CSV table of C-alpha atoms in Angstrom, one decimal:
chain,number,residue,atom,x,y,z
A,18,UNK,CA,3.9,-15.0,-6.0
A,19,UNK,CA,3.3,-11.6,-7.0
A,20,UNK,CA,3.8,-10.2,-10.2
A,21,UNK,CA,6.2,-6.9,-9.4
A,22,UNK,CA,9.7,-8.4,-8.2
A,23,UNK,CA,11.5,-6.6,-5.9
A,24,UNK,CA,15.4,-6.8,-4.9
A,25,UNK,CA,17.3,-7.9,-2.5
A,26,UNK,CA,14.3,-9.2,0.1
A,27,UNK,CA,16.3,-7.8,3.2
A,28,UNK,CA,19.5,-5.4,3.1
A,29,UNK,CA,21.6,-4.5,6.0
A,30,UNK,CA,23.8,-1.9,5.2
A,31,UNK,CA,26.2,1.0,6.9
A,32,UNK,CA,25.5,4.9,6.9
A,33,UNK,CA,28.3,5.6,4.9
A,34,UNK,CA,27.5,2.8,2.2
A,35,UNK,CA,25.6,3.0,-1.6
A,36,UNK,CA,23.2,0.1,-2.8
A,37,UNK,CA,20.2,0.1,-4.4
A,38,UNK,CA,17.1,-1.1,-4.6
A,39,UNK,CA,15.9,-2.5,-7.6
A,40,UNK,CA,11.8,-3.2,-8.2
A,41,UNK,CA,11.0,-4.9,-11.9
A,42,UNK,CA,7.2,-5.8,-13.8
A,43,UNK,CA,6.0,-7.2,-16.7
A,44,UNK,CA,2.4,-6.4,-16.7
A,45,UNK,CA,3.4,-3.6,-19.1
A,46,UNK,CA,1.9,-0.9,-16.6
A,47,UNK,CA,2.8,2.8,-17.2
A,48,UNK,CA,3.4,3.8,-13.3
A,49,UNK,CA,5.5,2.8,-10.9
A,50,UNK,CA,6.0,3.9,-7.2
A,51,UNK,CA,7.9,4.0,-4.2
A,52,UNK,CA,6.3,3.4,-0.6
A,53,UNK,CA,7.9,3.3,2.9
A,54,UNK,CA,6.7,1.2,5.0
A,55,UNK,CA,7.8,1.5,9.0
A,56,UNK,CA,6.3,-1.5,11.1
A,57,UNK,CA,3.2,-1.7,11.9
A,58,UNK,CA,2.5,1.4,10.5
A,59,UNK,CA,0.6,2.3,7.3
A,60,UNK,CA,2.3,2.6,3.9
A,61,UNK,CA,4.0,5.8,3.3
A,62,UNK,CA,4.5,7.1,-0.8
A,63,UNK,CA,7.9,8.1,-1.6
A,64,UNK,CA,8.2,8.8,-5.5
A,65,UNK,CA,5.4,8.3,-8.5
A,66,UNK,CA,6.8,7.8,-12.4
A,67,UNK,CA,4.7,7.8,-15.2
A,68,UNK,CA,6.0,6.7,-18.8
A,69,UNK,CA,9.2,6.8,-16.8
A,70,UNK,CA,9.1,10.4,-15.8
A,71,UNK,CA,9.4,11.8,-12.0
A,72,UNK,CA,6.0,13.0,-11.4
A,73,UNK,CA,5.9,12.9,-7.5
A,74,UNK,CA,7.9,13.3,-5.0
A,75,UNK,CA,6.4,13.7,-1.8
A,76,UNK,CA,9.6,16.0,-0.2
A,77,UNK,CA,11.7,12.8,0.0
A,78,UNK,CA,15.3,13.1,1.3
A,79,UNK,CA,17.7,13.3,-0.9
A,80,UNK,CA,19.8,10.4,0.5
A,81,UNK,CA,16.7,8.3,-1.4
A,82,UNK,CA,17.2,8.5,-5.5
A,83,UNK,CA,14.8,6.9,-7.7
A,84,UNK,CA,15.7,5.9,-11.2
A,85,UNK,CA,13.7,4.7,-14.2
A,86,UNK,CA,15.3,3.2,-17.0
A,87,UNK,CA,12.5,1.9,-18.8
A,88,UNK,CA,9.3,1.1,-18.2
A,89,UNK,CA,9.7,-2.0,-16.6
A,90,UNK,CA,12.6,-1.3,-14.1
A,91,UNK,CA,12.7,0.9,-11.0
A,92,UNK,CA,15.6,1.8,-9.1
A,93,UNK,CA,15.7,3.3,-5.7
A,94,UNK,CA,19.6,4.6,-4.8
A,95,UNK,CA,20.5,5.4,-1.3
A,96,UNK,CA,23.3,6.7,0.2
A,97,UNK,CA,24.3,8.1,3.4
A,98,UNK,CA,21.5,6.8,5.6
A,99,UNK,CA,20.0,7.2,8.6
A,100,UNK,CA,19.1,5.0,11.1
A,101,UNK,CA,15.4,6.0,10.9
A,102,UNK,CA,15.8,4.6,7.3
A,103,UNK,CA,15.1,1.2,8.2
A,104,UNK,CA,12.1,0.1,7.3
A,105,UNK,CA,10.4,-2.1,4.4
A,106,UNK,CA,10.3,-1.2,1.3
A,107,UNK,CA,7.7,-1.3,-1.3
A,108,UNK,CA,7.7,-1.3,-4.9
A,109,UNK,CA,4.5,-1.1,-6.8
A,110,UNK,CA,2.9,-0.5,-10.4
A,111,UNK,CA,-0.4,0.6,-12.2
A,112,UNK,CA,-1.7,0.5,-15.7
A,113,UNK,CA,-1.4,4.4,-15.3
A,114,UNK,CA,-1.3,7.0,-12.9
A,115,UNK,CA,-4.7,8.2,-13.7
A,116,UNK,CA,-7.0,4.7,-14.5
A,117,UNK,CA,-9.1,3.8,-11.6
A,118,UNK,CA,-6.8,0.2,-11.3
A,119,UNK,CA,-5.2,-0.5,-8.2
A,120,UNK,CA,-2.0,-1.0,-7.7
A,121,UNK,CA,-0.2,-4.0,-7.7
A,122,UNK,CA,2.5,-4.9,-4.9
A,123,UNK,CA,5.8,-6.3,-4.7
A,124,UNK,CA,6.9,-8.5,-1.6
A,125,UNK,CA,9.2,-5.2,-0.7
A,126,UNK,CA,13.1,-4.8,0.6
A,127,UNK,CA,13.5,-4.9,4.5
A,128,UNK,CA,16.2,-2.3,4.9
A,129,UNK,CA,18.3,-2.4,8.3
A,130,UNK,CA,20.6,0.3,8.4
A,131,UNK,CA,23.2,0.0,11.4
B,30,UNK,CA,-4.4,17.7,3.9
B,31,UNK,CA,-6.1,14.6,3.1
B,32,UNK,CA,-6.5,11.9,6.3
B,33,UNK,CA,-7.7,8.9,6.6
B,34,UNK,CA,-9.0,6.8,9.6
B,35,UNK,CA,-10.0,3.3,9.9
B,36,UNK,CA,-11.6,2.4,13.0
B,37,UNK,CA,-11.2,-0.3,15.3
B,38,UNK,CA,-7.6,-0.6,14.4
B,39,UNK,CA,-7.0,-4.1,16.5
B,40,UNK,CA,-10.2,-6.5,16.1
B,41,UNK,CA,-10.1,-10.1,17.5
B,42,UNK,CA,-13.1,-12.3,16.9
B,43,UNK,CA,-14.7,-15.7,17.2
B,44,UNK,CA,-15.0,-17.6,13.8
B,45,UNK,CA,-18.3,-17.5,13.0
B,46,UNK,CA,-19.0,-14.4,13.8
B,47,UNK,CA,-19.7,-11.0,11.2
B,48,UNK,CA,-17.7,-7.7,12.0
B,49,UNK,CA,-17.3,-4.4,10.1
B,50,UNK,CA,-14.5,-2.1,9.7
B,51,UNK,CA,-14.7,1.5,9.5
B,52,UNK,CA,-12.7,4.0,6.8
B,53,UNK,CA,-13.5,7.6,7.1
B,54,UNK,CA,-11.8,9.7,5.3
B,55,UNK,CA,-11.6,14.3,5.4
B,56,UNK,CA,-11.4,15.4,1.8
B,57,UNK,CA,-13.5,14.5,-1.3
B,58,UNK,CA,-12.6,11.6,-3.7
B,59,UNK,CA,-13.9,9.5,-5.6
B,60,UNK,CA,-11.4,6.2,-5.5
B,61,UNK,CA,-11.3,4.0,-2.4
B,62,UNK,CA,-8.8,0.6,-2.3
B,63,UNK,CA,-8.8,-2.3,-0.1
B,64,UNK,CA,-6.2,-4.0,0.7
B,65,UNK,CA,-4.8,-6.7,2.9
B,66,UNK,CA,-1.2,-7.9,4.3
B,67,UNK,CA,-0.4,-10.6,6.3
B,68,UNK,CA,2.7,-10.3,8.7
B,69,UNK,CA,5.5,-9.8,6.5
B,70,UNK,CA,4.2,-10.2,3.3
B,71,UNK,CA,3.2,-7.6,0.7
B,72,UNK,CA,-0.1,-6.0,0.4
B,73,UNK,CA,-2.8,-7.6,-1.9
B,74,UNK,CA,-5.7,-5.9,-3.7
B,75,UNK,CA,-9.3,-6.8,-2.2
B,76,UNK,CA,-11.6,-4.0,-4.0
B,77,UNK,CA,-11.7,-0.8,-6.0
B,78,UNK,CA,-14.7,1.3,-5.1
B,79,UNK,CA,-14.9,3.8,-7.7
B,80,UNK,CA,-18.4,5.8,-7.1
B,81,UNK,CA,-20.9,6.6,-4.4
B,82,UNK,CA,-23.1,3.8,-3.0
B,83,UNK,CA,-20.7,0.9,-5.1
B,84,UNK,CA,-20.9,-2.4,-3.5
B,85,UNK,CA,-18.2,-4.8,-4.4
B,86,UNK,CA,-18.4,-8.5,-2.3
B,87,UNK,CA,-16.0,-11.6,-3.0
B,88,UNK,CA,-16.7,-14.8,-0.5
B,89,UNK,CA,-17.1,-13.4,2.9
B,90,UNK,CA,-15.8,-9.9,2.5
B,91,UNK,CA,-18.1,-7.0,1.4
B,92,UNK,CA,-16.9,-3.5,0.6
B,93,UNK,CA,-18.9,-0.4,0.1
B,94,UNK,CA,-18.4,3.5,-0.4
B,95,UNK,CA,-20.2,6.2,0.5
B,96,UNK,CA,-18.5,9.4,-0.9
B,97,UNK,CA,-21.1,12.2,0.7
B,98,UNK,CA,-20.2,10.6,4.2
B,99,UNK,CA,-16.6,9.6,3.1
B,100,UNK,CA,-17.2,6.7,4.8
B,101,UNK,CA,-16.2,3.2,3.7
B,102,UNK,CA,-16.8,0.2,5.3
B,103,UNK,CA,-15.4,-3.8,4.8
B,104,UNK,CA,-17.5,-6.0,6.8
B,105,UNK,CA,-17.3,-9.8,7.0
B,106,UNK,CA,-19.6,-12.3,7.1
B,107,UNK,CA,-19.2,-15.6,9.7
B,108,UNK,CA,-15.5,-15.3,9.6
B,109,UNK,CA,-12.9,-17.9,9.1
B,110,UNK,CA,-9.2,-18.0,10.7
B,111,UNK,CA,-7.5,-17.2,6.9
B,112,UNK,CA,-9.1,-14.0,6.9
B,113,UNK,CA,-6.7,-12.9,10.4
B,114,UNK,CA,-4.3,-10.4,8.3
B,115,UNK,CA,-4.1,-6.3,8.5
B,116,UNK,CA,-6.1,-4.5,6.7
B,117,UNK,CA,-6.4,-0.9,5.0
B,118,UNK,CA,-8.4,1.2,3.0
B,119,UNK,CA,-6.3,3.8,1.0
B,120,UNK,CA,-7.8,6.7,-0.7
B,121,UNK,CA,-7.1,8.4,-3.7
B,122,UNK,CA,-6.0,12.0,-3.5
B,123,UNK,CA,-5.9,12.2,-7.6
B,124,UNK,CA,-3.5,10.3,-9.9
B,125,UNK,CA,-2.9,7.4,-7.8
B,126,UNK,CA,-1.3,9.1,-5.1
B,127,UNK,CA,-2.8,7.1,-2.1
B,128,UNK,CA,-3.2,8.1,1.5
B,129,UNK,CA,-3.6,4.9,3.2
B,130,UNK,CA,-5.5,4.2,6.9
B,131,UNK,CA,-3.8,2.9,10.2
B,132,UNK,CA,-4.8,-0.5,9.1
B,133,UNK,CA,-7.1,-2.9,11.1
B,134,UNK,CA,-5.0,-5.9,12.5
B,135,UNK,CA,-8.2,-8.4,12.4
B,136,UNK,CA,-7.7,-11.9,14.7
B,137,UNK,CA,-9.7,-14.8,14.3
B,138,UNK,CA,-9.8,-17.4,16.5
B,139,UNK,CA,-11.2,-20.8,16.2
């Protein structure tokens, strides 16, 4: 079991629909990020908060919106997607963006878009 | 632009037997993660090498970092079939922002 919950495990969805992803923790860390994971292919970063603020976002599409409500929840919005969307994924968390910690996994969202 | 290479990127091996993998890596830093994932799971943390010539070792994996070559290498010692799984070596590019390797999908058979 891993310690940063992520939300729904798989999601097949249209390329005119709206869900979200949701990624949550406990560990009381201060970061949180988004990764894209295509198979067998590397991890790819998406988005970095810190204290709940936006502090990367590595020229992400705009069909992908993260949210932070507080410092335990993570949302990743999406709408209007594209096919090349599909993909897993991953949620993760550190005690901070700039402490030599790693970073701590959830089990991810396999996304299908159709 | 930061890149990172892990070399071989498919391994298959006898138990028993000891193998390394490679992580090089083109710009300066000074954090280096291990990680693992087995098919469709999530990735785990194996090590955090954190200065030049660190050595970290737990059961029959050993990591070490050496930041003048950027090189980093994982080697295992008379494997066993739980340690088949992918894994990578991600660099730190400052404030956690990691640029992870191809992987190494590692097979051990009995």
């Amino acid at each position: 079991d891993t310690e940063v919950t992520q939300t729904p495990k798989h999601l097949v969805m249209g390329m005119t629909n709206k869900k979200s992803l949701k990624c949550e923790q406990h560990m009381g860390h201060r970061a949180m990020y988004w990764y894209k994971q295509k198979a067998k292919k590397p991890p790819e970063l998406m988005f970095v908060y810190s204290y709940e603020k936006l502090s990367i976002n590595e020229s992400v599409p705009s069909r992908f919106s993260p949210e932070c409500p507080n410092s335990s929840l993570l949302n990743l919005h999406l709408h209007a997607l594209q096919p090349e969307d599909s993909a897993l994924y991953l949620c993760a968390s550190s005690q901070d963006s700039g402490e030599n910690q790693p970073q701590h996994f959830g089990d991810g969202t396999r996304l299908s878009i159709l | 632009e930061l890149k990172v290479e892990q070399n071989p990127l498919f391994l298959s091996m006898q138990e028993g037997k000891n193998y390394t993998i490679y992580c090089n890596y083109s710009t300066t830093s000074d954090r280096l993660y291990w990680y693992r994932q087995d098919p469709g799971k999530s990735l785990e943390s194996l090590f955090v090498l954190l200065s030049n010539g660190a050595v970290k070792q737990e059961g029959r994996l050993m990591a070490s970092l050496d930041t003048k070559a950027r090189l980093s290498t994982l080697h295992i010692t008379a494997a066993v079939h739980d340690l088949s799984a992918t894994y990578f070596c991600a660099v730190d590019r400052g404030a956690q922002k990691l640029v992870f390797g191809q992987g190494t999908r590692l097979t051990i058979n009995p």
